[in-house]
């Protein structure tokens, strides 16, 4: 929570000023409007926000805990259990200490008269804008249990894709680690000893091929100046991580991912599947088209796709159908805009996009399953080439010098 200073005008056109606690400036604006005030300016008050005290045994709320919480809450609300009682019951049910603290705070807010969605908005680290907006739409339409079921399905699909991708990348990462370990071991232990043998056989002025000279120079640098390499590694890693957290860094990373042949396919299919399911869920929950596009764009996880969707939102704001700007996309294939156009014409946009999401999620599964089999032989070839290069650079001169003795 943060504190905001505001200036507003009431219904009698009298100036009103003060401060308000809210999760964001937009949340503060909504709260003031509900109080019958017309905000003129809203500014954050620096250094006066609430101090968050770390909770004992807490930490980040895991995705699986969120899925279980959402599904159980949907079941209890569908059974007619009051919201506050449902939340208090789930406090005892969940195994996550972090989630328990958040649920307790939400329950207290609701008992104090706050709307469920507004209370969730106070916990942005746990409940995403998609979650909050869908709950708000569910509350307004009286279909909160159905919305929560859709949210749990969406969370499960996202978690499944992430798990499969991590699983597919595990073996290639192990091979990369082994390759680097073998390279370091050869260059720091084996090559120096072989270099000594070459000097013993041919003397200080022994002529060796350029490749061997390069390998001996690299080995000598790694052995004598290892601290420079370690320091440079830490510095590069530190600044690279900081850069990737910036807007420019995220754009660069996402642009590179969309150019790597194998990963490009996975990234695009994941983006399409996530876009289709989230957009369909928001539309079926009664969220406006523009809000659905903006919320979905921020949830995709790729800044290049986000920019395309935000540009499409500007076209939709001018009266065009969403399928029109999406047909010009450089990321989304034509089939997505065509299916979207059919959904707009038939009034079954949600159902059609869910089918698109199911199709591309199956495509993601197939691509991810083949990813490991594609990368495995590539890594083995790289490892073999590296070892062969070192062997050729050191064994050749030894054989040549031995034949001259």
mmCIF file with all atom_site columns, C-alpha atoms in Angstrom, residues 21-157:
data_model
loop_
_atom_site.group_PDB
_atom_site.id
_atom_site.type_symbol
_atom_site.label_atom_id
_atom_site.label_alt_id
_atom_site.label_comp_id
_atom_site.label_asym_id
_atom_site.label_entity_id
_atom_site.label_seq_id
_atom_site.pdbx_PDB_ins_code
_atom_site.Cartn_x
_atom_site.Cartn_y
_atom_site.Cartn_z
_atom_site.occupancy
_atom_site.B_iso_or_equiv
_atom_site.pdbx_formal_charge
_atom_site.auth_seq_id
_atom_site.auth_comp_id
_atom_site.auth_asym_id
_atom_site.auth_atom_id
_atom_site.pdbx_PDB_model_num
ATOM 1   C CA . UNK A 1 21  ? -4.143  4.841   1.009   1.00 0.00 ? 21  UNK A CA 1
ATOM 2   C CA . UNK A 1 22  ? -4.316  2.795   -2.187  1.00 0.00 ? 22  UNK A CA 1
ATOM 3   C CA . UNK A 1 23  ? -2.408  0.167   -4.137  1.00 0.00 ? 23  UNK A CA 1
ATOM 4   C CA . UNK A 1 24  ? -1.933  2.494   -7.115  1.00 0.00 ? 24  UNK A CA 1
ATOM 5   C CA . UNK A 1 25  ? -2.924  5.916   -8.423  1.00 0.00 ? 25  UNK A CA 1
ATOM 6   C CA . UNK A 1 26  ? -5.688  4.353   -10.542 1.00 0.00 ? 26  UNK A CA 1
ATOM 7   C CA . UNK A 1 27  ? -7.045  2.565   -7.485  1.00 0.00 ? 27  UNK A CA 1
ATOM 8   C CA . UNK A 1 28  ? -6.989  5.840   -5.539  1.00 0.00 ? 28  UNK A CA 1
ATOM 9   C CA . UNK A 1 29  ? -8.858  7.556   -8.400  1.00 0.00 ? 29  UNK A CA 1
ATOM 10  C CA . UNK A 1 30  ? -11.530 4.822   -8.419  1.00 0.00 ? 30  UNK A CA 1
ATOM 11  C CA . UNK A 1 31  ? -11.969 5.095   -4.643  1.00 0.00 ? 31  UNK A CA 1
ATOM 12  C CA . UNK A 1 32  ? -12.409 8.872   -4.819  1.00 0.00 ? 32  UNK A CA 1
ATOM 13  C CA . UNK A 1 33  ? -14.931 8.564   -7.634  1.00 0.00 ? 33  UNK A CA 1
ATOM 14  C CA . UNK A 1 34  ? -16.945 6.094   -5.587  1.00 0.00 ? 34  UNK A CA 1
ATOM 15  C CA . UNK A 1 35  ? -17.018 8.715   -2.816  1.00 0.00 ? 35  UNK A CA 1
ATOM 16  C CA . UNK A 1 36  ? -18.596 11.200  -5.226  1.00 0.00 ? 36  UNK A CA 1
ATOM 17  C CA . UNK A 1 37  ? -15.424 13.203  -5.810  1.00 0.00 ? 37  UNK A CA 1
ATOM 18  C CA . UNK A 1 38  ? -13.920 14.240  -9.153  1.00 0.00 ? 38  UNK A CA 1
ATOM 19  C CA . UNK A 1 39  ? -10.112 13.930  -8.870  1.00 0.00 ? 39  UNK A CA 1
ATOM 20  C CA . UNK A 1 40  ? -8.041  16.798  -10.253 1.00 0.00 ? 40  UNK A CA 1
ATOM 21  C CA . UNK A 1 41  ? -4.587  15.580  -9.242  1.00 0.00 ? 41  UNK A CA 1
ATOM 22  C CA . UNK A 1 42  ? -3.255  12.502  -7.439  1.00 0.00 ? 42  UNK A CA 1
ATOM 23  C CA . UNK A 1 43  ? 0.398   12.407  -6.369  1.00 0.00 ? 43  UNK A CA 1
ATOM 24  C CA . UNK A 1 44  ? 2.251   9.767   -4.325  1.00 0.00 ? 44  UNK A CA 1
ATOM 25  C CA . UNK A 1 45  ? 3.595   10.924  -0.963  1.00 0.00 ? 45  UNK A CA 1
ATOM 26  C CA . UNK A 1 46  ? 7.211   9.790   -0.816  1.00 0.00 ? 46  UNK A CA 1
ATOM 27  C CA . UNK A 1 47  ? 8.538   8.239   2.351   1.00 0.00 ? 47  UNK A CA 1
ATOM 28  C CA . UNK A 1 48  ? 5.152   7.980   4.029   1.00 0.00 ? 48  UNK A CA 1
ATOM 29  C CA . UNK A 1 49  ? 3.865   4.695   2.761   1.00 0.00 ? 49  UNK A CA 1
ATOM 30  C CA . UNK A 1 50  ? 3.111   1.806   4.988   1.00 0.00 ? 50  UNK A CA 1
ATOM 31  C CA . UNK A 1 51  ? 6.125   -0.215  6.007   1.00 0.00 ? 51  UNK A CA 1
ATOM 32  C CA . UNK A 1 52  ? 5.843   -3.871  5.120   1.00 0.00 ? 52  UNK A CA 1
ATOM 33  C CA . UNK A 1 53  ? 7.103   -6.162  7.836   1.00 0.00 ? 53  UNK A CA 1
ATOM 34  C CA . UNK A 1 54  ? 8.353   -9.513  6.595   1.00 0.00 ? 54  UNK A CA 1
ATOM 35  C CA . UNK A 1 55  ? 6.130   -12.281 7.914   1.00 0.00 ? 55  UNK A CA 1
ATOM 36  C CA . UNK A 1 56  ? 7.581   -15.242 9.703   1.00 0.00 ? 56  UNK A CA 1
ATOM 37  C CA . UNK A 1 57  ? 7.939   -18.280 7.466   1.00 0.00 ? 57  UNK A CA 1
ATOM 38  C CA . UNK A 1 58  ? 6.686   -16.233 4.507   1.00 0.00 ? 58  UNK A CA 1
ATOM 39  C CA . UNK A 1 59  ? 8.115   -15.540 1.115   1.00 0.00 ? 59  UNK A CA 1
ATOM 40  C CA . UNK A 1 60  ? 6.764   -15.690 -2.384  1.00 0.00 ? 60  UNK A CA 1
ATOM 41  C CA . UNK A 1 61  ? 3.389   -17.342 -2.909  1.00 0.00 ? 61  UNK A CA 1
ATOM 42  C CA . UNK A 1 62  ? 3.814   -20.346 -5.198  1.00 0.00 ? 62  UNK A CA 1
ATOM 43  C CA . UNK A 1 63  ? 1.692   -20.774 -8.292  1.00 0.00 ? 63  UNK A CA 1
ATOM 44  C CA . UNK A 1 64  ? 0.372   -24.144 -7.137  1.00 0.00 ? 64  UNK A CA 1
ATOM 45  C CA . UNK A 1 65  ? -0.826  -22.626 -3.846  1.00 0.00 ? 65  UNK A CA 1
ATOM 46  C CA . UNK A 1 66  ? -2.676  -19.940 -5.839  1.00 0.00 ? 66  UNK A CA 1
ATOM 47  C CA . UNK A 1 67  ? -4.338  -22.564 -8.054  1.00 0.00 ? 67  UNK A CA 1
ATOM 48  C CA . UNK A 1 68  ? -5.526  -24.570 -5.032  1.00 0.00 ? 68  UNK A CA 1
ATOM 49  C CA . UNK A 1 69  ? -6.750  -21.411 -3.263  1.00 0.00 ? 69  UNK A CA 1
ATOM 50  C CA . UNK A 1 70  ? -8.690  -20.212 -6.321  1.00 0.00 ? 70  UNK A CA 1
ATOM 51  C CA . UNK A 1 71  ? -10.279 -23.598 -7.024  1.00 0.00 ? 71  UNK A CA 1
ATOM 52  C CA . UNK A 1 72  ? -11.289 -24.188 -3.396  1.00 0.00 ? 72  UNK A CA 1
ATOM 53  C CA . UNK A 1 73  ? -12.719 -20.660 -3.103  1.00 0.00 ? 73  UNK A CA 1
ATOM 54  C CA . UNK A 1 74  ? -14.760 -21.189 -6.285  1.00 0.00 ? 74  UNK A CA 1
ATOM 55  C CA . UNK A 1 75  ? -16.153 -24.472 -4.903  1.00 0.00 ? 75  UNK A CA 1
ATOM 56  C CA . UNK A 1 76  ? -17.116 -22.937 -1.559  1.00 0.00 ? 76  UNK A CA 1
ATOM 57  C CA . UNK A 1 77  ? -18.795 -19.891 -3.120  1.00 0.00 ? 77  UNK A CA 1
ATOM 58  C CA . UNK A 1 78  ? -20.668 -22.142 -5.557  1.00 0.00 ? 78  UNK A CA 1
ATOM 59  C CA . UNK A 1 79  ? -21.912 -24.128 -2.526  1.00 0.00 ? 79  UNK A CA 1
ATOM 60  C CA . UNK A 1 80  ? -23.348 -20.937 -1.023  1.00 0.00 ? 80  UNK A CA 1
ATOM 61  C CA . UNK A 1 81  ? -20.732 -20.360 1.682   1.00 0.00 ? 81  UNK A CA 1
ATOM 62  C CA . UNK A 1 82  ? -20.338 -16.612 2.453   1.00 0.00 ? 82  UNK A CA 1
ATOM 63  C CA . UNK A 1 83  ? -17.128 -15.043 1.120   1.00 0.00 ? 83  UNK A CA 1
ATOM 64  C CA . UNK A 1 84  ? -15.650 -14.066 4.500   1.00 0.00 ? 84  UNK A CA 1
ATOM 65  C CA . UNK A 1 85  ? -16.339 -17.507 5.964   1.00 0.00 ? 85  UNK A CA 1
ATOM 66  C CA . UNK A 1 86  ? -14.803 -19.128 2.871   1.00 0.00 ? 86  UNK A CA 1
ATOM 67  C CA . UNK A 1 87  ? -11.637 -17.061 3.235   1.00 0.00 ? 87  UNK A CA 1
ATOM 68  C CA . UNK A 1 88  ? -11.346 -17.824 6.959   1.00 0.00 ? 88  UNK A CA 1
ATOM 69  C CA . UNK A 1 89  ? -11.704 -21.530 6.193   1.00 0.00 ? 89  UNK A CA 1
ATOM 70  C CA . UNK A 1 90  ? -9.030  -21.359 3.511   1.00 0.00 ? 90  UNK A CA 1
ATOM 71  C CA . UNK A 1 91  ? -6.626  -19.721 5.970   1.00 0.00 ? 91  UNK A CA 1
ATOM 72  C CA . UNK A 1 92  ? -6.679  -22.993 7.900   1.00 0.00 ? 92  UNK A CA 1
ATOM 73  C CA . UNK A 1 93  ? -6.521  -25.119 4.742   1.00 0.00 ? 93  UNK A CA 1
ATOM 74  C CA . UNK A 1 94  ? -3.536  -23.567 2.947   1.00 0.00 ? 94  UNK A CA 1
ATOM 75  C CA . UNK A 1 95  ? 0.003   -24.745 3.657   1.00 0.00 ? 95  UNK A CA 1
ATOM 76  C CA . UNK A 1 96  ? 1.563   -21.464 2.482   1.00 0.00 ? 96  UNK A CA 1
ATOM 77  C CA . UNK A 1 97  ? 2.438   -19.109 5.388   1.00 0.00 ? 97  UNK A CA 1
ATOM 78  C CA . UNK A 1 98  ? 2.727   -16.183 2.965   1.00 0.00 ? 98  UNK A CA 1
ATOM 79  C CA . UNK A 1 99  ? -0.706  -16.786 1.446   1.00 0.00 ? 99  UNK A CA 1
ATOM 80  C CA . UNK A 1 100 ? -2.256  -17.115 4.928   1.00 0.00 ? 100 UNK A CA 1
ATOM 81  C CA . UNK A 1 101 ? -1.175  -13.570 5.802   1.00 0.00 ? 101 UNK A CA 1
ATOM 82  C CA . UNK A 1 102 ? -2.623  -12.157 2.570   1.00 0.00 ? 102 UNK A CA 1
ATOM 83  C CA . UNK A 1 103 ? -5.936  -14.025 2.992   1.00 0.00 ? 103 UNK A CA 1
ATOM 84  C CA . UNK A 1 104 ? -6.302  -12.760 6.563   1.00 0.00 ? 104 UNK A CA 1
ATOM 85  C CA . UNK A 1 105 ? -5.769  -9.147  5.456   1.00 0.00 ? 105 UNK A CA 1
ATOM 86  C CA . UNK A 1 106 ? -8.261  -9.584  2.596   1.00 0.00 ? 106 UNK A CA 1
ATOM 87  C CA . UNK A 1 107 ? -10.836 -11.093 4.962   1.00 0.00 ? 107 UNK A CA 1
ATOM 88  C CA . UNK A 1 108 ? -10.498 -8.135  7.360   1.00 0.00 ? 108 UNK A CA 1
ATOM 89  C CA . UNK A 1 109 ? -10.903 -5.658  4.504   1.00 0.00 ? 109 UNK A CA 1
ATOM 90  C CA . UNK A 1 110 ? -14.093 -7.372  3.320   1.00 0.00 ? 110 UNK A CA 1
ATOM 91  C CA . UNK A 1 111 ? -15.497 -7.425  6.852   1.00 0.00 ? 111 UNK A CA 1
ATOM 92  C CA . UNK A 1 112 ? -14.846 -3.665  6.921   1.00 0.00 ? 112 UNK A CA 1
ATOM 93  C CA . UNK A 1 113 ? -17.031 -3.180  3.844   1.00 0.00 ? 113 UNK A CA 1
ATOM 94  C CA . UNK A 1 114 ? -14.441 -3.238  1.059   1.00 0.00 ? 114 UNK A CA 1
ATOM 95  C CA . UNK A 1 115 ? -15.208 -5.039  -2.208  1.00 0.00 ? 115 UNK A CA 1
ATOM 96  C CA . UNK A 1 116 ? -13.375 -8.317  -2.816  1.00 0.00 ? 116 UNK A CA 1
ATOM 97  C CA . UNK A 1 117 ? -11.616 -7.032  -5.961  1.00 0.00 ? 117 UNK A CA 1
ATOM 98  C CA . UNK A 1 118 ? -10.518 -3.811  -4.240  1.00 0.00 ? 118 UNK A CA 1
ATOM 99  C CA . UNK A 1 119 ? -9.056  -5.841  -1.402  1.00 0.00 ? 119 UNK A CA 1
ATOM 100 C CA . UNK A 1 120 ? -7.175  -8.090  -3.851  1.00 0.00 ? 120 UNK A CA 1
ATOM 101 C CA . UNK A 1 121 ? -5.774  -4.995  -5.581  1.00 0.00 ? 121 UNK A CA 1
ATOM 102 C CA . UNK A 1 122 ? -3.948  -4.120  -2.355  1.00 0.00 ? 122 UNK A CA 1
ATOM 103 C CA . UNK A 1 123 ? -1.785  -7.239  -2.873  1.00 0.00 ? 123 UNK A CA 1
ATOM 104 C CA . UNK A 1 124 ? -0.291  -6.783  -6.381  1.00 0.00 ? 124 UNK A CA 1
ATOM 105 C CA . UNK A 1 125 ? 2.595   -9.165  -5.670  1.00 0.00 ? 125 UNK A CA 1
ATOM 106 C CA . UNK A 1 126 ? 0.111   -12.034 -5.291  1.00 0.00 ? 126 UNK A CA 1
ATOM 107 C CA . UNK A 1 127 ? -2.942  -11.112 -7.354  1.00 0.00 ? 127 UNK A CA 1
ATOM 108 C CA . UNK A 1 128 ? -2.238  -9.908  -10.894 1.00 0.00 ? 128 UNK A CA 1
ATOM 109 C CA . UNK A 1 129 ? -4.321  -7.238  -12.689 1.00 0.00 ? 129 UNK A CA 1
ATOM 110 C CA . UNK A 1 130 ? -5.977  -10.070 -14.646 1.00 0.00 ? 130 UNK A CA 1
ATOM 111 C CA . UNK A 1 131 ? -7.047  -11.762 -11.435 1.00 0.00 ? 131 UNK A CA 1
ATOM 112 C CA . UNK A 1 132 ? -8.345  -8.502  -9.920  1.00 0.00 ? 132 UNK A CA 1
ATOM 113 C CA . UNK A 1 133 ? -10.268 -7.387  -13.016 1.00 0.00 ? 133 UNK A CA 1
ATOM 114 C CA . UNK A 1 134 ? -11.882 -10.761 -13.564 1.00 0.00 ? 134 UNK A CA 1
ATOM 115 C CA . UNK A 1 135 ? -12.950 -10.928 -9.904  1.00 0.00 ? 135 UNK A CA 1
ATOM 116 C CA . UNK A 1 136 ? -14.350 -7.391  -10.183 1.00 0.00 ? 136 UNK A CA 1
ATOM 117 C CA . UNK A 1 137 ? -16.343 -8.412  -13.264 1.00 0.00 ? 137 UNK A CA 1
ATOM 118 C CA . UNK A 1 138 ? -17.519 -11.576 -11.497 1.00 0.00 ? 138 UNK A CA 1
ATOM 119 C CA . UNK A 1 139 ? -18.719 -9.573  -8.511  1.00 0.00 ? 139 UNK A CA 1
ATOM 120 C CA . UNK A 1 140 ? -20.593 -7.143  -10.752 1.00 0.00 ? 140 UNK A CA 1
ATOM 121 C CA . UNK A 1 141 ? -22.250 -9.941  -12.741 1.00 0.00 ? 141 UNK A CA 1
ATOM 122 C CA . UNK A 1 142 ? -22.970 -12.242 -9.794  1.00 0.00 ? 142 UNK A CA 1
ATOM 123 C CA . UNK A 1 143 ? -20.892 -15.050 -11.335 1.00 0.00 ? 143 UNK A CA 1
ATOM 124 C CA . UNK A 1 144 ? -17.871 -14.964 -9.033  1.00 0.00 ? 144 UNK A CA 1
ATOM 125 C CA . UNK A 1 145 ? -17.710 -18.759 -8.703  1.00 0.00 ? 145 UNK A CA 1
ATOM 126 C CA . UNK A 1 146 ? -17.596 -19.233 -12.499 1.00 0.00 ? 146 UNK A CA 1
ATOM 127 C CA . UNK A 1 147 ? -14.911 -16.573 -12.866 1.00 0.00 ? 147 UNK A CA 1
ATOM 128 C CA . UNK A 1 148 ? -12.770 -18.182 -10.167 1.00 0.00 ? 148 UNK A CA 1
ATOM 129 C CA . UNK A 1 149 ? -13.061 -21.550 -11.923 1.00 0.00 ? 149 UNK A CA 1
ATOM 130 C CA . UNK A 1 150 ? -11.809 -19.964 -15.156 1.00 0.00 ? 150 UNK A CA 1
ATOM 131 C CA . UNK A 1 151 ? -8.972  -18.303 -13.272 1.00 0.00 ? 151 UNK A CA 1
ATOM 132 C CA . UNK A 1 152 ? -7.875  -21.604 -11.743 1.00 0.00 ? 152 UNK A CA 1
ATOM 133 C CA . UNK A 1 153 ? -7.920  -23.299 -15.163 1.00 0.00 ? 153 UNK A CA 1
ATOM 134 C CA . UNK A 1 154 ? -5.882  -20.458 -16.636 1.00 0.00 ? 154 UNK A CA 1
ATOM 135 C CA . UNK A 1 155 ? -3.337  -20.658 -13.789 1.00 0.00 ? 155 UNK A CA 1
ATOM 136 C CA . UNK A 1 156 ? -3.032  -24.429 -14.203 1.00 0.00 ? 156 UNK A CA 1
ATOM 137 C CA . UNK A 1 157 ? -2.396  -24.074 -17.943 1.00 0.00 ? 157 UNK A CA 1
#
